[in-house]
Short mmCIF file of C-alpha atoms and ligand atoms in Angstrom, two decimals:
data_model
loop_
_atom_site.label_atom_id
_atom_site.label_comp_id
_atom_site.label_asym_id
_atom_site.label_seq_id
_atom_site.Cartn_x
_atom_site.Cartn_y
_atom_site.Cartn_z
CA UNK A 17 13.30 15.14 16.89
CA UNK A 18 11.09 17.51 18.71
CA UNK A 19 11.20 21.37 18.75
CA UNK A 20 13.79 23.36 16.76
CA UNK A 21 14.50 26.81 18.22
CA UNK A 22 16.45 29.28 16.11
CA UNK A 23 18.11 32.60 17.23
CA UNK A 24 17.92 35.04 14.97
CA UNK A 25 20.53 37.60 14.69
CA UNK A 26 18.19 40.32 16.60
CA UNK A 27 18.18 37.57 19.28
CA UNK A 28 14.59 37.49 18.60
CA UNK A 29 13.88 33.76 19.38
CA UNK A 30 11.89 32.51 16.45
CA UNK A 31 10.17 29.05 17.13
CA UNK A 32 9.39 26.71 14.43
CA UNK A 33 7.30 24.13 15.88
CA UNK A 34 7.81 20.92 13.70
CA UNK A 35 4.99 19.73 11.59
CA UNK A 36 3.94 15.90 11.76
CA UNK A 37 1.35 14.23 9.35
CA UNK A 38 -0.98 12.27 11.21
CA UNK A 39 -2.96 9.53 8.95
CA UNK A 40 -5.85 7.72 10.36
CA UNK A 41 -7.04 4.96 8.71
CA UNK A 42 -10.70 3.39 7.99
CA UNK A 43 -10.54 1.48 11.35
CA UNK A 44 -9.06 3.96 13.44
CA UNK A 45 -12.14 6.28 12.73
CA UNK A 46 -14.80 4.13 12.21
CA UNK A 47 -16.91 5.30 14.58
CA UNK A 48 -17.52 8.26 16.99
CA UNK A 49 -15.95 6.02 19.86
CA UNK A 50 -12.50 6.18 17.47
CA UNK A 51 -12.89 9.46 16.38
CA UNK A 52 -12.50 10.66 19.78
CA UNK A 53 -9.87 8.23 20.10
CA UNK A 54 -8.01 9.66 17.16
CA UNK A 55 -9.04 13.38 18.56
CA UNK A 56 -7.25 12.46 22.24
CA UNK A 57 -4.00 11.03 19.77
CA UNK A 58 -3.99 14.46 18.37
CA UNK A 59 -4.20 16.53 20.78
CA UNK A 60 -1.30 14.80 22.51
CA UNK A 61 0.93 15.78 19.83
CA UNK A 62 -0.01 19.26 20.35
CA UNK A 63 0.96 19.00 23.56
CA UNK A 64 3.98 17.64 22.49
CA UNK A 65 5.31 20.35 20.71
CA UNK A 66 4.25 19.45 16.70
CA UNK A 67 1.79 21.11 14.59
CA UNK A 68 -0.23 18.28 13.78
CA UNK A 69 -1.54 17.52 10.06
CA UNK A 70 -4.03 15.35 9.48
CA UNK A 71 -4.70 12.84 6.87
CA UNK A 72 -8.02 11.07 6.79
CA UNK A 73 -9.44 7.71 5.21
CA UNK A 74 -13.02 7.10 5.22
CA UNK A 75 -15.32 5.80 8.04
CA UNK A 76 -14.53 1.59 8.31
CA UNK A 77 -15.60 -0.16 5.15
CA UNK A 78 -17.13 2.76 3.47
CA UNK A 79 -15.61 2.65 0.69
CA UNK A 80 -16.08 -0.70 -0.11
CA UNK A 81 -19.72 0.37 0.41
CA UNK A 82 -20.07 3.34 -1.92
CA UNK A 83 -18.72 0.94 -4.69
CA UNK A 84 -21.39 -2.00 -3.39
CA UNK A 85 -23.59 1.32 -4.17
CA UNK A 86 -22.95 1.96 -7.53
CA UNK A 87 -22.77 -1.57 -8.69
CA UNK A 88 -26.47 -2.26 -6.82
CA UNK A 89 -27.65 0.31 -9.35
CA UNK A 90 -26.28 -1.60 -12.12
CA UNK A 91 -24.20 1.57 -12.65
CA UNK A 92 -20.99 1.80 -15.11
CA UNK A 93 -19.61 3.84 -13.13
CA UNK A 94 -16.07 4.87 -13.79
CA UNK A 95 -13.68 7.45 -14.58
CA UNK A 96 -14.61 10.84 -12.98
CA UNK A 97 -18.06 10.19 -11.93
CA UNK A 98 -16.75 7.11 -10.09
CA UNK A 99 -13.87 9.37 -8.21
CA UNK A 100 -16.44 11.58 -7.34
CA UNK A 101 -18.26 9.34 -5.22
CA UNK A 102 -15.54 7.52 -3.86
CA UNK A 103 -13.81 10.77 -2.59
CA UNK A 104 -17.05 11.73 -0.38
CA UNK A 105 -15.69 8.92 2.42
CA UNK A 106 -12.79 10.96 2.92
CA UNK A 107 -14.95 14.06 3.52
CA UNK A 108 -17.40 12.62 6.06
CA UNK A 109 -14.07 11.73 8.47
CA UNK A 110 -12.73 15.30 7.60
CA UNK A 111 -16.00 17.10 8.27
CA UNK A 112 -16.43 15.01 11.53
CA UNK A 113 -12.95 15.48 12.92
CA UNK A 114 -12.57 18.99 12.52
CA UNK A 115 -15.98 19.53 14.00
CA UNK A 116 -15.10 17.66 16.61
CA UNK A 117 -12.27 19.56 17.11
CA UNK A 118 -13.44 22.96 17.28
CA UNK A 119 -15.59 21.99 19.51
CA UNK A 120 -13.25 20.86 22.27
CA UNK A 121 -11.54 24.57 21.41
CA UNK A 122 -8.75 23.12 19.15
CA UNK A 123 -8.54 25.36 15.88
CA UNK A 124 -9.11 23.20 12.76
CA UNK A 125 -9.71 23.03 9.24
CA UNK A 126 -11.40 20.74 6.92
CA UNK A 127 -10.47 20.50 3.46
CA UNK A 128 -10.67 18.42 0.40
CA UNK A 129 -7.49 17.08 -1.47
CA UNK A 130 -8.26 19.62 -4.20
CA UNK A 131 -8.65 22.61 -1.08
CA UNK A 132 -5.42 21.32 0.53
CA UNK A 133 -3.56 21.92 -2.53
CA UNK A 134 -3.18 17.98 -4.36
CA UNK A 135 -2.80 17.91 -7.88
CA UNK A 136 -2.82 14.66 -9.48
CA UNK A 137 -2.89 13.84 -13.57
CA UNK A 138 -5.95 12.95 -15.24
CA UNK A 139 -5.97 8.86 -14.68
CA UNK A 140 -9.00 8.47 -12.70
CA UNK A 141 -9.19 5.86 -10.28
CA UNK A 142 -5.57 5.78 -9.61
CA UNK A 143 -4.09 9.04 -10.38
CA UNK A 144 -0.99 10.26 -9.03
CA UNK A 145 0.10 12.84 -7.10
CA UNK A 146 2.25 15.79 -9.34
CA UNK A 147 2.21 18.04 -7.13
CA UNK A 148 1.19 19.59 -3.13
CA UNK A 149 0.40 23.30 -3.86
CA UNK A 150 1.09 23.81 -0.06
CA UNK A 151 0.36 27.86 0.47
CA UNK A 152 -2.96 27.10 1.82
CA UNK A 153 -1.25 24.41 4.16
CA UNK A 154 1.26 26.49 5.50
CA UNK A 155 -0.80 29.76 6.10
CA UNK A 156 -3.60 27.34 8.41
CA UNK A 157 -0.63 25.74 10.04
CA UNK A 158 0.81 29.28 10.74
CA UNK A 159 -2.91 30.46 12.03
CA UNK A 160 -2.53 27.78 14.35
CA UNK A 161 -5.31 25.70 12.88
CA UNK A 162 -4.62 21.99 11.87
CA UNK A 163 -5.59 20.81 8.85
CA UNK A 164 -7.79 18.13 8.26
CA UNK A 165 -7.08 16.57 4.99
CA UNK A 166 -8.88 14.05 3.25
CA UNK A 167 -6.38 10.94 2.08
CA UNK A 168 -6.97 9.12 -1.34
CA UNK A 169 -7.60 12.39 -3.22
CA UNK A 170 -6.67 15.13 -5.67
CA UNK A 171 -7.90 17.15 -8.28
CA UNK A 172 -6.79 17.57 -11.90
CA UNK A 173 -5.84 20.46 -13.55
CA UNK A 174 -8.69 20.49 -15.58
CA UNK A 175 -10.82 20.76 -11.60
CA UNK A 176 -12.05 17.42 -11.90
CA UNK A 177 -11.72 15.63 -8.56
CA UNK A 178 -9.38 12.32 -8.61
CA UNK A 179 -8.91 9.04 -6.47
CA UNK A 180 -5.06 8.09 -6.00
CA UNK A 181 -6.00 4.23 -6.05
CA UNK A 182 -7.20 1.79 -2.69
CA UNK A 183 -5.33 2.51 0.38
CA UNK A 184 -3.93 5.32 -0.87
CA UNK A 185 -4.55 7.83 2.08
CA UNK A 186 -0.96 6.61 3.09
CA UNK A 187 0.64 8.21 -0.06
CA UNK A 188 -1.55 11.45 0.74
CA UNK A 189 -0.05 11.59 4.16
CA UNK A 190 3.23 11.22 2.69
CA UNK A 191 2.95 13.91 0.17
CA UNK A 192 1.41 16.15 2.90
CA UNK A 193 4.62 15.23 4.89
CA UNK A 194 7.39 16.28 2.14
CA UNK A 195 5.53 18.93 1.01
CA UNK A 196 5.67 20.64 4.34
CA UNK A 197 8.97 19.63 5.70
CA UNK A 198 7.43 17.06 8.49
CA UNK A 199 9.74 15.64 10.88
CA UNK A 200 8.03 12.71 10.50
CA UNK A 201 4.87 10.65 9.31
CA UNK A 202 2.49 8.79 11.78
CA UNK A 203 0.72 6.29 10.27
CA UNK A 204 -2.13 5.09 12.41
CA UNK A 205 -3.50 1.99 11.88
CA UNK A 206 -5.75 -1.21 13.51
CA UNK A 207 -1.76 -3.29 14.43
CA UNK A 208 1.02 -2.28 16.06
CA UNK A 209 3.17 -1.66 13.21
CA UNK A 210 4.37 -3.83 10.56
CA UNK A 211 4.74 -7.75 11.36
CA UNK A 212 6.98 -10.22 9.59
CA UNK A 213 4.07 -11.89 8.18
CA UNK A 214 0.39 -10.65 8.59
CA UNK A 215 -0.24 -11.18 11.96
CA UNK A 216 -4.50 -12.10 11.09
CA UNK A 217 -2.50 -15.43 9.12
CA UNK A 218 0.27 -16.14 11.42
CA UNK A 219 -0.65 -15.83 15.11
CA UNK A 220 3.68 -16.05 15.39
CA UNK A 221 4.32 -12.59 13.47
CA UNK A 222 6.66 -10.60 15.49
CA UNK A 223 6.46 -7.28 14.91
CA UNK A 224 9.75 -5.16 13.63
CA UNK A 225 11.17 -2.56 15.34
CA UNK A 226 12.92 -0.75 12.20
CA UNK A 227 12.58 -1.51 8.37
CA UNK A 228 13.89 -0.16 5.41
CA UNK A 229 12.15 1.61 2.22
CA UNK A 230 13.55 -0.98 0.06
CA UNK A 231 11.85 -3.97 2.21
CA UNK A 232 8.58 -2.38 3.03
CA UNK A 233 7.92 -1.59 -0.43
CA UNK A 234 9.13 -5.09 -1.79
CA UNK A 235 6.31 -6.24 0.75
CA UNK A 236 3.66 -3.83 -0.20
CA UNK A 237 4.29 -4.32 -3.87
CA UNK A 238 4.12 -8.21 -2.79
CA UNK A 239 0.59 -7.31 -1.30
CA UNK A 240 0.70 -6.94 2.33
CA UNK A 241 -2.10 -4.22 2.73
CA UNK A 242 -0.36 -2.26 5.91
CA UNK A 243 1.26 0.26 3.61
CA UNK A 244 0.31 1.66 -0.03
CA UNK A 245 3.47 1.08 -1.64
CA UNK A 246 3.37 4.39 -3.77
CA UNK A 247 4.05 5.92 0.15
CA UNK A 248 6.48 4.31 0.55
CA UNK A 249 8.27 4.79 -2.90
CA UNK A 250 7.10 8.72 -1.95
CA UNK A 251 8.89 8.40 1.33
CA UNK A 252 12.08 6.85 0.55
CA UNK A 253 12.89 9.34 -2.18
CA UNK A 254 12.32 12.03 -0.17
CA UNK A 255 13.85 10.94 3.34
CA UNK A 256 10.63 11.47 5.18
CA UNK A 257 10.73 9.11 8.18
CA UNK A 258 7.72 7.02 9.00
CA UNK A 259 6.47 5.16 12.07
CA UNK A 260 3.49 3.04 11.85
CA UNK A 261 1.83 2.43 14.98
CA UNK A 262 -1.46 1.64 16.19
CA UNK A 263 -4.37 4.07 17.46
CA UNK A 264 -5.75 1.49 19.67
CA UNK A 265 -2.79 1.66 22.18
CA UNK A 266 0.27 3.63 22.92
CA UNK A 267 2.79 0.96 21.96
CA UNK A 268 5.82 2.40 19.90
CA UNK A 269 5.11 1.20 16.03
CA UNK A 270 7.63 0.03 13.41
CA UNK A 271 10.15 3.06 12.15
CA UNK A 272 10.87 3.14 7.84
CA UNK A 273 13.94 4.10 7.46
CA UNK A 274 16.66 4.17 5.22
CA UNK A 275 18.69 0.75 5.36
CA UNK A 276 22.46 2.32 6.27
CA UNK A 277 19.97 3.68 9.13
CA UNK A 278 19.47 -0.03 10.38
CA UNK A 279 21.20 -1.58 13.37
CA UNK A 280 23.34 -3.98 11.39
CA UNK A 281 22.37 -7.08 13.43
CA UNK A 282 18.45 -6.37 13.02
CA UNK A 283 18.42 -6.03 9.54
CA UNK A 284 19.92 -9.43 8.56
CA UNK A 285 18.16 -12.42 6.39
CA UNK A 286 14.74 -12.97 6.19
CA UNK A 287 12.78 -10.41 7.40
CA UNK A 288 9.09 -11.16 6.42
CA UNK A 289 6.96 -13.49 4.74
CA UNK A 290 4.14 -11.91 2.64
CA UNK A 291 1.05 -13.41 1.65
CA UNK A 292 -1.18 -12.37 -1.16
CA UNK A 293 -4.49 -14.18 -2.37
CA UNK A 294 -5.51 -11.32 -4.85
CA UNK A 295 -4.25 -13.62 -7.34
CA UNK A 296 -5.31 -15.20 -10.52
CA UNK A 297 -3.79 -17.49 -12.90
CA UNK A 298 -3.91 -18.53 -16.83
CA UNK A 299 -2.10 -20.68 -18.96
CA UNK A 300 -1.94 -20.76 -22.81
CA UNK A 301 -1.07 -24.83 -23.63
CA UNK A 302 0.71 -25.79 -26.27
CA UNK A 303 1.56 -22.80 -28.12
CA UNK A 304 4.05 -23.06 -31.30
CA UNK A 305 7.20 -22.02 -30.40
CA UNK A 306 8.38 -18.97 -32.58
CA UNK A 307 9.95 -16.11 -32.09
CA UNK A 308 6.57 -13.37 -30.98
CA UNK A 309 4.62 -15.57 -29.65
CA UNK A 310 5.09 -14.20 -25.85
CA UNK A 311 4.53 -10.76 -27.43
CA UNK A 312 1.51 -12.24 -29.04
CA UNK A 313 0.14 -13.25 -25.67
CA UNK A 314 0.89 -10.22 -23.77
CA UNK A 315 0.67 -7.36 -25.48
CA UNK A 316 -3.62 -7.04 -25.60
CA UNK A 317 -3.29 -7.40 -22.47
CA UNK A 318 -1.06 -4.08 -22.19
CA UNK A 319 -3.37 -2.81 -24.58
CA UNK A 320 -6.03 -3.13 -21.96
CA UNK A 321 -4.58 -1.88 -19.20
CA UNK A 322 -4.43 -5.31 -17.41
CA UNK A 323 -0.66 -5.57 -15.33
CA UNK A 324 0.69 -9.07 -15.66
CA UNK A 325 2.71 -10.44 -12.81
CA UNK A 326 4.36 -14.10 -12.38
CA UNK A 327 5.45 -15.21 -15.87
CA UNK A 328 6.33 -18.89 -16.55
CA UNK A 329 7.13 -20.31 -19.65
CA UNK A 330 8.44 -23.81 -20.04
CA UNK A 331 11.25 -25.18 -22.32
CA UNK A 332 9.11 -26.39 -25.45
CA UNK A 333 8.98 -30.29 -26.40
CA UNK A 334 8.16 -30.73 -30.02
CA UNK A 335 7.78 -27.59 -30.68
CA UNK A 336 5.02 -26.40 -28.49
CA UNK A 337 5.40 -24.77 -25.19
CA UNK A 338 3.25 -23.63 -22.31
CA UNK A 339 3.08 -20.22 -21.33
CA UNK A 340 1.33 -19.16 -17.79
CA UNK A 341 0.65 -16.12 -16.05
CA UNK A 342 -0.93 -14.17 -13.30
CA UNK A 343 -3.10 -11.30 -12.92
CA UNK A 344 -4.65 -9.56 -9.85
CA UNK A 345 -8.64 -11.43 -9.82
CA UNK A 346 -10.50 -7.99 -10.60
CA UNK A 347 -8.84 -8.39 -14.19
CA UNK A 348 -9.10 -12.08 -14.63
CA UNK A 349 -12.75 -12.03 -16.42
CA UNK A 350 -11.23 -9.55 -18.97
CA UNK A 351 -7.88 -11.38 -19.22
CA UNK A 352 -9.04 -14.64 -19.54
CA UNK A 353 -11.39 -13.19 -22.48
CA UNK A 354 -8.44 -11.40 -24.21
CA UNK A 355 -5.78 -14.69 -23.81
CA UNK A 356 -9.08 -16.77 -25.38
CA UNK A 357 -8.79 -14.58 -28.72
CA UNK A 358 -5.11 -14.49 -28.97
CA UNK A 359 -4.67 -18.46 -28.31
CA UNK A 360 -7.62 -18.85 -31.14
CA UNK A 361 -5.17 -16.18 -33.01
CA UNK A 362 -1.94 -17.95 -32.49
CA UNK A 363 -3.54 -21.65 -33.03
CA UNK A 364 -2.84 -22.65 -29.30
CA UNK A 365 -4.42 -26.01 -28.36
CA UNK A 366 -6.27 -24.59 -25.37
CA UNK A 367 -6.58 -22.14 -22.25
CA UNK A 368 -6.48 -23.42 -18.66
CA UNK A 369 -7.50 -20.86 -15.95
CA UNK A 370 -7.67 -21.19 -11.75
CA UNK A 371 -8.72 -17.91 -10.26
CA UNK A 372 -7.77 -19.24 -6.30
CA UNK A 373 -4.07 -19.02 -6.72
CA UNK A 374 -2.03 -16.70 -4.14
CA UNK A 375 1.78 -16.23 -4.03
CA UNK A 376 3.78 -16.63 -1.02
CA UNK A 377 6.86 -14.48 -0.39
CA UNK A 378 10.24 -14.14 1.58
CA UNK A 379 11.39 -10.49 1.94
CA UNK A 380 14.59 -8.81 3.34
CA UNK A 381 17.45 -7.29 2.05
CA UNK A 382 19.99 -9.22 4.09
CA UNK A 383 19.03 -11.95 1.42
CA UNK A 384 21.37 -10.79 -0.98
CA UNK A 385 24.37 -12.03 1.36
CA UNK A 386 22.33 -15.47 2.88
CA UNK A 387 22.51 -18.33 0.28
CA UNK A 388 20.09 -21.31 0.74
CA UNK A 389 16.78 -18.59 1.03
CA UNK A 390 15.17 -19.80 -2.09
CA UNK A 391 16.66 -23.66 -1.70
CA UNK A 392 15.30 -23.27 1.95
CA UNK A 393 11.62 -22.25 0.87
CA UNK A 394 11.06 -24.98 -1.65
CA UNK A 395 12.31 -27.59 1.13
CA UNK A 396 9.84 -26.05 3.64
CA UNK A 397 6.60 -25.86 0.72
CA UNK A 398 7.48 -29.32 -0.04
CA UNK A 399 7.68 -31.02 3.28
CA UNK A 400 4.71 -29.12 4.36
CA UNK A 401 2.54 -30.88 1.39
CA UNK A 402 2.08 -28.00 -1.19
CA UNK A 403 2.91 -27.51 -4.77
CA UNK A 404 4.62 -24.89 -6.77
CA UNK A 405 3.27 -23.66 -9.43
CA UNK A 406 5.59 -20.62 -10.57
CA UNK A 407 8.40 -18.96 -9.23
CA UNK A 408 10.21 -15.25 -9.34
CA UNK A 409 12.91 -13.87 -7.28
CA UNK A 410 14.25 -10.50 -6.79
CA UNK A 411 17.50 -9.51 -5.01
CA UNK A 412 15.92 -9.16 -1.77
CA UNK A 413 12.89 -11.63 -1.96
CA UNK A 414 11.78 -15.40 -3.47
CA UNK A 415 7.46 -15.37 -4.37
CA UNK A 416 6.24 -18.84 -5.40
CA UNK A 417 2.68 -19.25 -6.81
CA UNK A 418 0.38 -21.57 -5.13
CA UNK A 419 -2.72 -22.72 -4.74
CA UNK A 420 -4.84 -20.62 -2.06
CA UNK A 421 -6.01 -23.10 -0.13
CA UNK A 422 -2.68 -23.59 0.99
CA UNK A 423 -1.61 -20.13 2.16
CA UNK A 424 -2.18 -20.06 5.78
CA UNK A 425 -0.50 -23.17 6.08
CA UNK A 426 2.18 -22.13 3.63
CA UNK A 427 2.79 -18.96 5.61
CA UNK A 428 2.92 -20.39 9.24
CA UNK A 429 5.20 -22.83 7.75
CA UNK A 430 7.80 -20.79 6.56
CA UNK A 431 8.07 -18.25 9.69
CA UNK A 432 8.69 -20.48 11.33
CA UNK A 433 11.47 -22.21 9.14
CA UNK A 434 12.75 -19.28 8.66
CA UNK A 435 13.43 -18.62 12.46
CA UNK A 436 10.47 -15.63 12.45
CA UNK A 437 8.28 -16.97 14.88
CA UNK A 438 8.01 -14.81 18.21
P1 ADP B 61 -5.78 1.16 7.46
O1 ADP B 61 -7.25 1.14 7.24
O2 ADP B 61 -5.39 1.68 8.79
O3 ADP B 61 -5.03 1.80 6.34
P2 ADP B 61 -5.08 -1.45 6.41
O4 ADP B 61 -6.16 -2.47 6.50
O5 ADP B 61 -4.85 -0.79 5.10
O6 ADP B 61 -5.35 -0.37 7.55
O7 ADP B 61 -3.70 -2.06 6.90
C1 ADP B 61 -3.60 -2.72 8.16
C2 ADP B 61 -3.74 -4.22 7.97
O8 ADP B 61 -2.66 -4.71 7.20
C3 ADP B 61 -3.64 -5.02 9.25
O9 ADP B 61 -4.88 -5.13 9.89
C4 ADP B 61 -3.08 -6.36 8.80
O10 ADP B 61 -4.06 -7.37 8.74
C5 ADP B 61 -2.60 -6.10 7.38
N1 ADP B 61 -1.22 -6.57 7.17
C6 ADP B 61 -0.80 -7.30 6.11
N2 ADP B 61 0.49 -7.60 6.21
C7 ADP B 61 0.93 -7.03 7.36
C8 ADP B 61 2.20 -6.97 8.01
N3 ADP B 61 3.29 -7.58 7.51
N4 ADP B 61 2.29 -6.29 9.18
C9 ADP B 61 1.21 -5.68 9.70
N5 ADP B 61 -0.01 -5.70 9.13
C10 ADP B 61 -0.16 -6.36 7.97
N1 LIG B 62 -10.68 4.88 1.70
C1 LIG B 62 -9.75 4.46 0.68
C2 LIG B 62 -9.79 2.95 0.54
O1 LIG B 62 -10.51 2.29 1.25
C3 LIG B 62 -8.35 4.94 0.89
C4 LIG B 62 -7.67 4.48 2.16
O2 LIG B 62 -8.33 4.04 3.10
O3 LIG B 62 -6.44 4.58 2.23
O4 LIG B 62 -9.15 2.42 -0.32
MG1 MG B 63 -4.30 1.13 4.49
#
């Protein structure tokens, strides 16, 4: 995987050192102490033979605080104002590193998503990526300078700067890695790659050794916050390899990978459990059964932009039937408003609400060929004391809704029924 040396007819010996996108998260650059940190990591890979790229996420929790900002000011802030703001984390890390790194003599660049060539569509807030105009890119990388890019931003054609969505540095890194050819992606993070559960819930969690697309984004889109699953959908399409490893220590990470890329025996049955307490959940009672109704319910809620997720609707007695669903809790306010009007609409007898639900999941692809998973995961909830309150399944997973005071327990539970534990 390291150096590729080509002889060109002229026996001229042309090297091509092999580029690998570096992404730092908030935590691993949260303060000068991990900058250096992350500065020592990079430096070792130029040692090593690769012409480092960087991707940066802000400083820590600063994000979180320049949205605390701009709600302290009673501010409405959204759309491109809003991306404006949030994109300056990203900046301070670039600034900093590169800095840093031209001081210690290592050539580097700073430069904005919109410099380093991202161009996203117009949805602020969570645009995505069309295209990496990578000229600027290549000719640094050729100048032997490495480029610090910020993560979690673009521009629009229009010029207007964009935000790709939370924890979204991960997809920049990505894009940075297939636009350039990388022979691989480094994520850098606060664990030591990815777990089979989150290891701050269950102390057990083993971490994996290999995983593939299909599983990690089944987990991300699930909600465990170690990988932005856009990167991952990014990745898999375009065969870029990823290891996720930690920048605390210099223990090999967790390797993405394609699944026919899998030792067989590793990648068999339940791989993961993943818990998610960004969860909120409504139910329209007794609503007259007739054909619409569910299209009644749910469609001003696709009107405003609100993504539904565990559906349940029960067999109807007497004509009325109960329809429930879930929605992440920054859109429960609004959706709970909206369902209020349509069940008023629709002559519903009422609208029940619980905002402290969370959903519990098994992952792995081996699933398809184990019977029993889903069986198995009721026994466990129900001998462990908790309630189900909705169910889905996938080919490679089983989510039931519960409440979220039972989640740690609920997650410990099942790793360890499910032979996880380390
Ligand atoms: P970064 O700021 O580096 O992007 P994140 O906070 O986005 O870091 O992701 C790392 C965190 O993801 C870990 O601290 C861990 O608590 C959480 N996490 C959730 N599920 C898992 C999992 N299955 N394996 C590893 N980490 C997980
Ligand atoms: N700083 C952004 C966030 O906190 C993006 C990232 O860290 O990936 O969401
Ligand atoms: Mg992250």
């Amino acid at each position: 995987m390291l150096t590729i040396s080509l002889f060109a007819p002229s026996s001229f010996l042309v090297q091509t050192t092999p580029v690998l996108v570096m992404k730092f998260g908030g935590t691993s650059l949260a303060d000068p102490e991990r900058i250096l940190a992350a500065i020592g990591l990079i430096d070792q890979a130029a040692d090593e033979g690769f012409s480092p790229v960087i991707a940066a996420s802000a400083m820590g929790k600063t994000t979180d605080a320049l949205i605390d900002l701009a709600r302290q000011l009673d501010a409405d802030i959204d759309g491109p104002d809003r991306d404006l703001l949030l994109s300056t984390g990203e900046v301070v890390s670039c600034a900093l590193l590169s800095a840093a790194l031209n001081a210690r003599g290592r050539p580097a660049v700073a430069l904005t998503g919109q410099a380093a060539g991202i161009v996203t569509d117009q949805s602020h807030g969570r645009a995505r990526i069309q295209y990496v105009a990578a000229r600027r890119l290549r000719s640094e990388v050729a100048a032997g300078r490495i480029p610090i890019v910020a993560g979690f931003q673009g521009a629009s054609r229009g010029g207007r700067v964009t935000t790709l969505g939370r924890g979204a540095s991960d997809t920049t890194a990505v894009a940075l890695a297939t636009a350039l050819d990388a022979d691989h992606c480094r994520i850098y993070t606060d664990v030591d790659g990815i777990y089979s559960a989150d290891p701050r819930l269950v102390p057990a969690a083993r971490k994996i050794a290999q995983i593939s697309y299909e599983e990690i984004l089944e987990m991300a889109a699930l909600g465990a916050g170690v990988m932005h699953a856009r990167s991952v959908e990014v990745a898999g399409r375009n065969r870029v390899p990823i290891e996720v490893r930690s920048s605390f220590n210099s223990n090999p990470g967790t390797w993405i990978m394609h699944a026919d890329q899998i030792d067989i025996e590793t990648g068999a049955g339940v791989r993961a459990v993943v818990d998610d307490a960004d969860v909120a959940q409504i139910t329209v009672v007794g609503v007259p059964d007739r054909p619409g109704l569910a299209h009644s319910v749910f469609a001003p809620l696709a009107e405003d932009d609100i993504s539904v997720d565990v559906i349940v609707q029960n067999i109807s007695h007497q004509g009325l039937s109960d329809i429930s669903f879930t929605v992440q809790r920054s859109d429960y306010e609004k959706a709970l408003a909206a369902t209020q009007l349509t069940a008023r609409e629709i002559g519903a007898q009422q609208v029940t609400s619980d905002p402290q639900v969370a959903k519990l999941s098994l992952v792995g692809t081996g699933m398809v060929s184990t019977p029993g998973v889903a069986a198995g995961m009721f026994g466990c909830l129900a001998e462990t004391g908790i309630n189900i309150r909705g169910i889905t399944t996938s080919e490679i997973r089983v989510t039931c809704l519960i409440g979220e005071a039972h989640l740690a327990k609920g997650a410990r539970a099942l790793h360890t029924a499910f032979g996880l534990d380390a």
